[in-house]
Amino acid sequence: MKQAIYLIILIFCSLPHYASASTIQGPNKQHIQQQKNPDVLIQNVYEQAGLKGKLDYDVFKNGYNEYYNTKGRKKQLLTIIDYSKPSTEKRFFVIDLKNNLLLFHTYVTHGVNSGGVVAKHFSNIVNSRQTSLGTFLTDTTYFGGNGYSLRLNGLTKGKNDNARRRYIVVHGAPYATEDFIRRHGYLGRSWGCPALPKHLSKEIIDTIKHGSVIYARA
């Protein structure tokens, strides 16, 4: 009898053990949840980050899916630029997907040839001075004509893959402020770059640089 019990224990211990989703922590747990029920996970992030009333759920869902499918990302951060909103509204969102937090919510410009208060025209063409849509991966920083700036790699073929050739970068601008809106009735416009309020630009750039995802839509 003792030999039979010993044999059963030996067989059980030799079998491979598989952890359930509830016992897995960190990124692997999130990965399993994403595969099993992505809508539940996305809804949970949306609610915990307090995005309701600020960002349309379907816009966030599309942005999250772009983030999830982007190769080479190094940070659990997602920036969404919702160009369907007028420039007089805060339409730049930086979301921490690890802790489900909205880190930044501020103004962002569109290109001078994309439209007035609302961006209606978008381009991937060099010298078009229009905004590009699609998915970007942030890269390195530098100091240029617009001060501290962040290089972007456009990942959406035909829509923004000329970003480096067009010098489309994130930078601060004196015309990307509430004061400018009060004086002119609209936010200032760039040559296609997503320009931010200067008092926030460095902090935002330092947060999202080096491999985070930006999703721009209209």
mmCIF file of C-alpha atoms in Angstrom:
data_model
loop_
_atom_site.group_PDB
_atom_site.id
_atom_site.type_symbol
_atom_site.label_atom_id
_atom_site.label_comp_id
_atom_site.label_asym_id
_atom_site.label_seq_id
_atom_site.Cartn_x
_atom_site.Cartn_y
_atom_site.Cartn_z
ATOM 1 C CA MET A 1 0.000 0.000 0.000
ATOM 2 C CA LYS A 2 2.818 2.404 0.935
ATOM 3 C CA GLN A 3 4.533 1.649 -2.375
ATOM 4 C CA ALA A 4 1.335 2.479 -4.312
ATOM 5 C CA ILE A 5 0.916 5.842 -2.506
ATOM 6 C CA TYR A 6 4.590 6.660 -3.098
ATOM 7 C CA LEU A 7 4.169 5.863 -6.806
ATOM 8 C CA ILE A 8 1.122 8.159 -7.093
ATOM 9 C CA ILE A 9 2.997 11.030 -5.390
ATOM 10 C CA LEU A 10 5.993 10.502 -7.656
ATOM 11 C CA ILE A 11 3.844 10.623 -10.812
ATOM 12 C CA PHE A 12 2.020 13.782 -9.609
ATOM 13 C CA CYS A 13 5.260 15.623 -8.830
ATOM 14 C CA SER A 14 6.702 14.798 -12.229
ATOM 15 C CA LEU A 15 3.780 16.355 -14.099
ATOM 16 C CA PRO A 16 4.224 19.946 -15.448
ATOM 17 C CA HIS A 17 2.393 22.627 -13.463
ATOM 18 C CA TYR A 18 0.605 25.479 -15.175
ATOM 19 C CA ALA A 19 -0.133 28.691 -13.295
ATOM 20 C CA SER A 20 -3.578 30.169 -13.604
ATOM 21 C CA ALA A 21 -4.039 33.801 -14.674
ATOM 22 C CA SER A 22 -4.889 34.693 -11.071
ATOM 23 C CA THR A 23 -1.437 33.603 -9.851
ATOM 24 C CA ILE A 24 0.544 35.458 -12.498
ATOM 25 C CA GLN A 25 1.644 38.982 -11.719
ATOM 26 C CA GLY A 26 2.898 41.965 -13.678
ATOM 27 C CA PRO A 27 3.093 42.252 -17.486
ATOM 28 C CA ASN A 28 2.513 38.516 -18.031
ATOM 29 C CA LYS A 29 -0.798 38.694 -16.183
ATOM 30 C CA GLN A 30 -1.862 41.685 -18.268
ATOM 31 C CA HIS A 31 -0.821 39.843 -21.430
ATOM 32 C CA ILE A 32 -2.978 36.812 -20.532
ATOM 33 C CA GLN A 33 -5.928 39.032 -19.625
ATOM 34 C CA GLN A 34 -5.556 40.873 -22.926
ATOM 35 C CA GLN A 35 -5.682 37.589 -24.841
ATOM 36 C CA LYS A 36 -8.639 36.138 -22.909
ATOM 37 C CA ASN A 37 -10.908 39.166 -22.591
ATOM 38 C CA PRO A 38 -9.385 42.332 -24.052
ATOM 39 C CA ASP A 39 -12.568 44.406 -23.808
ATOM 40 C CA VAL A 40 -12.789 43.893 -20.040
ATOM 41 C CA LEU A 41 -9.159 44.946 -19.575
ATOM 42 C CA ILE A 42 -9.494 48.011 -21.811
ATOM 43 C CA GLN A 43 -12.699 49.098 -20.072
ATOM 44 C CA ASN A 44 -10.999 48.690 -16.699
ATOM 45 C CA VAL A 45 -8.028 50.864 -17.703
ATOM 46 C CA TYR A 46 -10.384 53.468 -19.200
ATOM 47 C CA GLU A 47 -12.413 53.730 -15.999
ATOM 48 C CA GLN A 48 -9.512 53.660 -13.535
ATOM 49 C CA ALA A 49 -7.610 56.329 -15.483
ATOM 50 C CA GLY A 50 -10.637 58.632 -15.240
ATOM 51 C CA LEU A 51 -10.967 59.075 -18.994
ATOM 52 C CA LYS A 52 -14.770 59.083 -19.102
ATOM 53 C CA GLY A 53 -15.997 62.497 -20.166
ATOM 54 C CA LYS A 54 -12.543 63.466 -21.420
ATOM 55 C CA LEU A 55 -11.782 60.911 -24.149
ATOM 56 C CA ASP A 56 -14.245 58.836 -26.163
ATOM 57 C CA TYR A 57 -14.063 55.162 -25.200
ATOM 58 C CA ASP A 58 -13.771 53.920 -28.806
ATOM 59 C CA VAL A 59 -10.868 56.315 -29.410
ATOM 60 C CA PHE A 60 -9.114 54.965 -26.334
ATOM 61 C CA LYS A 61 -9.843 51.375 -27.357
ATOM 62 C CA ASN A 62 -8.350 51.928 -30.818
ATOM 63 C CA GLY A 63 -5.328 53.611 -29.274
ATOM 64 C CA TYR A 64 -4.849 50.801 -26.774
ATOM 65 C CA ASN A 65 -4.985 48.190 -29.534
ATOM 66 C CA GLU A 66 -2.399 50.145 -31.520
ATOM 67 C CA TYR A 67 -0.192 50.256 -28.425
ATOM 68 C CA TYR A 68 -0.607 46.531 -27.827
ATOM 69 C CA ASN A 69 0.297 45.680 -31.430
ATOM 70 C CA THR A 70 3.289 48.021 -31.705
ATOM 71 C CA LYS A 71 6.616 46.235 -31.822
ATOM 72 C CA GLY A 72 9.620 47.841 -30.189
ATOM 73 C CA ARG A 73 7.751 49.728 -27.473
ATOM 74 C CA LYS A 74 9.775 50.051 -24.297
ATOM 75 C CA LYS A 75 7.405 51.866 -21.953
ATOM 76 C CA GLN A 76 3.922 51.104 -20.660
ATOM 77 C CA LEU A 77 2.748 54.528 -21.764
ATOM 78 C CA LEU A 78 0.202 55.487 -24.400
ATOM 79 C CA THR A 79 -0.203 59.005 -25.757
ATOM 80 C CA ILE A 80 -3.409 59.718 -27.656
ATOM 81 C CA ILE A 81 -3.939 62.853 -29.744
ATOM 82 C CA ASP A 82 -7.596 63.240 -30.679
ATOM 83 C CA TYR A 83 -7.663 65.639 -33.615
ATOM 84 C CA SER A 84 -11.431 65.231 -33.959
ATOM 85 C CA LYS A 85 -11.602 67.757 -31.111
ATOM 86 C CA PRO A 86 -11.108 71.471 -31.858
ATOM 87 C CA SER A 87 -7.779 73.020 -30.909
ATOM 88 C CA THR A 88 -9.527 75.016 -28.181
ATOM 89 C CA GLU A 89 -10.028 71.766 -26.224
ATOM 90 C CA LYS A 90 -7.443 69.664 -24.436
ATOM 91 C CA ARG A 91 -6.870 66.766 -26.818
ATOM 92 C CA PHE A 92 -3.438 65.424 -25.808
ATOM 93 C CA PHE A 93 -3.531 62.517 -23.341
ATOM 94 C CA VAL A 94 -0.618 60.626 -21.766
ATOM 95 C CA ILE A 95 -1.810 57.451 -20.046
ATOM 96 C CA ASP A 96 0.215 55.214 -17.749
ATOM 97 C CA LEU A 97 -0.993 51.710 -18.640
ATOM 98 C CA LYS A 98 0.942 50.072 -15.825
ATOM 99 C CA ASN A 99 -0.792 52.002 -13.062
ATOM 100 C CA ASN A 100 -3.920 53.049 -15.018
ATOM 101 C CA LEU A 101 -3.325 56.780 -14.543
ATOM 102 C CA LEU A 102 -3.864 59.825 -16.717
ATOM 103 C CA LEU A 103 -0.521 61.589 -16.379
ATOM 104 C CA PHE A 104 -1.082 64.586 -18.675
ATOM 105 C CA HIS A 105 -4.121 66.135 -20.353
ATOM 106 C CA THR A 106 -3.357 69.309 -22.253
ATOM 107 C CA TYR A 107 -3.523 71.317 -25.469
ATOM 108 C CA VAL A 108 -1.709 70.351 -28.672
ATOM 109 C CA THR A 109 -1.415 72.130 -32.016
ATOM 110 C CA HIS A 110 -2.083 70.935 -35.535
ATOM 111 C CA GLY A 111 -0.472 72.029 -38.778
ATOM 112 C CA VAL A 112 -1.172 75.454 -40.263
ATOM 113 C CA ASN A 113 -2.447 73.844 -43.484
ATOM 114 C CA SER A 114 -4.602 71.301 -41.651
ATOM 115 C CA GLY A 115 -7.300 73.805 -40.759
ATOM 116 C CA GLY A 116 -8.309 76.615 -38.436
ATOM 117 C CA VAL A 117 -9.938 75.714 -35.130
ATOM 118 C CA VAL A 118 -10.540 72.143 -36.312
ATOM 119 C CA ALA A 119 -8.015 70.019 -38.234
ATOM 120 C CA LYS A 120 -9.607 68.733 -41.443
ATOM 121 C CA HIS A 121 -6.653 68.017 -43.734
ATOM 122 C CA PHE A 122 -3.827 65.591 -43.011
ATOM 123 C CA SER A 123 -0.718 64.663 -44.935
ATOM 124 C CA ASN A 124 2.457 62.601 -45.022
ATOM 125 C CA ILE A 125 4.065 64.813 -47.675
ATOM 126 C CA VAL A 126 7.261 66.763 -47.025
ATOM 127 C CA ASN A 127 6.657 70.547 -46.769
ATOM 128 C CA SER A 128 2.860 70.116 -46.635
ATOM 129 C CA ARG A 129 2.762 71.774 -43.206
ATOM 130 C CA GLN A 130 -0.099 69.489 -42.334
ATOM 131 C CA THR A 131 -0.528 67.112 -39.409
ATOM 132 C CA SER A 132 0.072 63.381 -39.828
ATOM 133 C CA LEU A 133 -2.168 60.706 -38.351
ATOM 134 C CA GLY A 134 -1.340 57.152 -37.307
ATOM 135 C CA THR A 135 0.935 55.445 -34.811
ATOM 136 C CA PHE A 136 4.323 56.792 -33.792
ATOM 137 C CA LEU A 137 7.108 55.483 -31.593
ATOM 138 C CA THR A 138 9.037 58.106 -29.645
ATOM 139 C CA ASP A 139 12.793 58.286 -30.053
ATOM 140 C CA THR A 140 15.599 60.541 -28.809
ATOM 141 C CA THR A 141 15.622 64.214 -27.817
ATOM 142 C CA TYR A 142 17.636 67.187 -29.057
ATOM 143 C CA PHE A 143 17.796 70.983 -28.839
ATOM 144 C CA GLY A 144 16.785 72.718 -32.067
ATOM 145 C CA GLY A 145 15.056 75.815 -33.383
ATOM 146 C CA ASN A 146 12.019 75.044 -31.208
ATOM 147 C CA GLY A 147 14.071 74.255 -28.120
ATOM 148 C CA TYR A 148 13.923 70.881 -26.403
ATOM 149 C CA SER A 149 12.335 68.476 -28.904
ATOM 150 C CA LEU A 150 11.454 64.800 -29.259
ATOM 151 C CA ARG A 151 12.003 62.850 -32.471
ATOM 152 C CA LEU A 152 9.178 60.599 -33.695
ATOM 153 C CA ASN A 153 9.250 57.515 -35.882
ATOM 154 C CA GLY A 154 6.100 57.131 -37.968
ATOM 155 C CA LEU A 155 4.956 53.516 -38.099
ATOM 156 C CA THR A 156 1.831 53.811 -40.252
ATOM 157 C CA LYS A 157 2.813 53.292 -43.876
ATOM 158 C CA GLY A 158 1.587 56.020 -46.201
ATOM 159 C CA LYS A 159 0.229 58.129 -43.330
ATOM 160 C CA ASN A 160 3.166 59.152 -41.173
ATOM 161 C CA ASP A 161 6.245 57.188 -42.245
ATOM 162 C CA ASN A 162 7.810 60.407 -43.539
ATOM 163 C CA ALA A 163 7.832 61.877 -40.034
ATOM 164 C CA ARG A 164 11.634 61.900 -39.781
ATOM 165 C CA ARG A 165 12.053 63.428 -43.249
ATOM 166 C CA ARG A 166 9.432 66.063 -42.372
ATOM 167 C CA TYR A 167 11.045 66.812 -38.990
ATOM 168 C CA ILE A 168 7.766 66.093 -37.221
ATOM 169 C CA VAL A 169 8.705 66.312 -33.538
ATOM 170 C CA VAL A 170 7.113 67.069 -30.186
ATOM 171 C CA HIS A 171 8.195 70.467 -28.864
ATOM 172 C CA GLY A 172 6.969 73.358 -26.766
ATOM 173 C CA ALA A 173 5.496 76.515 -28.286
ATOM 174 C CA PRO A 174 4.339 79.908 -26.938
ATOM 175 C CA TYR A 175 1.273 79.687 -29.191
ATOM 176 C CA ALA A 176 0.026 76.429 -27.600
ATOM 177 C CA THR A 177 -1.526 78.053 -24.542
ATOM 178 C CA GLU A 178 -4.887 79.025 -23.064
ATOM 179 C CA ASP A 179 -3.794 82.647 -23.202
ATOM 180 C CA PHE A 180 -3.352 82.383 -26.977
ATOM 181 C CA ILE A 181 -6.859 80.901 -27.248
ATOM 182 C CA ARG A 182 -8.340 83.757 -25.185
ATOM 183 C CA ARG A 183 -6.671 86.352 -27.393
ATOM 184 C CA HIS A 184 -7.304 84.758 -30.799
ATOM 185 C CA GLY A 185 -10.194 82.309 -30.382
ATOM 186 C CA TYR A 186 -8.114 79.320 -31.444
ATOM 187 C CA LEU A 187 -4.822 77.618 -30.634
ATOM 188 C CA GLY A 188 -1.756 78.576 -32.640
ATOM 189 C CA ARG A 189 -0.664 76.266 -35.425
ATOM 190 C CA SER A 190 2.640 74.599 -36.255
ATOM 191 C CA TRP A 191 4.198 73.320 -39.452
ATOM 192 C CA GLY A 192 2.805 69.874 -38.717
ATOM 193 C CA CYS A 193 4.382 69.160 -35.329
ATOM 194 C CA PRO A 194 2.315 68.340 -32.238
ATOM 195 C CA ALA A 195 3.455 71.370 -30.233
ATOM 196 C CA LEU A 196 2.636 71.584 -26.518
ATOM 197 C CA PRO A 197 2.406 74.363 -23.913
ATOM 198 C CA LYS A 198 5.972 75.342 -23.061
ATOM 199 C CA HIS A 199 5.540 75.036 -19.305
ATOM 200 C CA LEU A 200 4.644 71.336 -19.746
ATOM 201 C CA SER A 201 6.638 70.300 -22.804
ATOM 202 C CA LYS A 202 9.916 69.296 -21.123
ATOM 203 C CA GLU A 203 8.210 67.224 -18.445
ATOM 204 C CA ILE A 204 6.021 65.487 -21.016
ATOM 205 C CA ILE A 205 8.910 64.847 -23.402
ATOM 206 C CA ASP A 206 11.051 63.392 -20.629
ATOM 207 C CA THR A 207 8.157 61.117 -19.649
ATOM 208 C CA ILE A 208 7.348 59.718 -23.095
ATOM 209 C CA LYS A 209 10.782 59.703 -24.807
ATOM 210 C CA HIS A 210 12.706 56.531 -25.723
ATOM 211 C CA GLY A 211 10.120 54.060 -26.927
ATOM 212 C CA SER A 212 6.564 54.954 -25.971
ATOM 213 C CA VAL A 213 3.585 54.864 -28.348
ATOM 214 C CA ILE A 214 1.730 57.890 -29.702
ATOM 215 C CA TYR A 215 -1.591 57.347 -31.484
ATOM 216 C CA ALA A 216 -2.944 60.324 -33.470
ATOM 217 C CA ARG A 217 -6.427 60.157 -34.955
ATOM 218 C CA ALA A 218 -9.142 62.414 -36.337
#
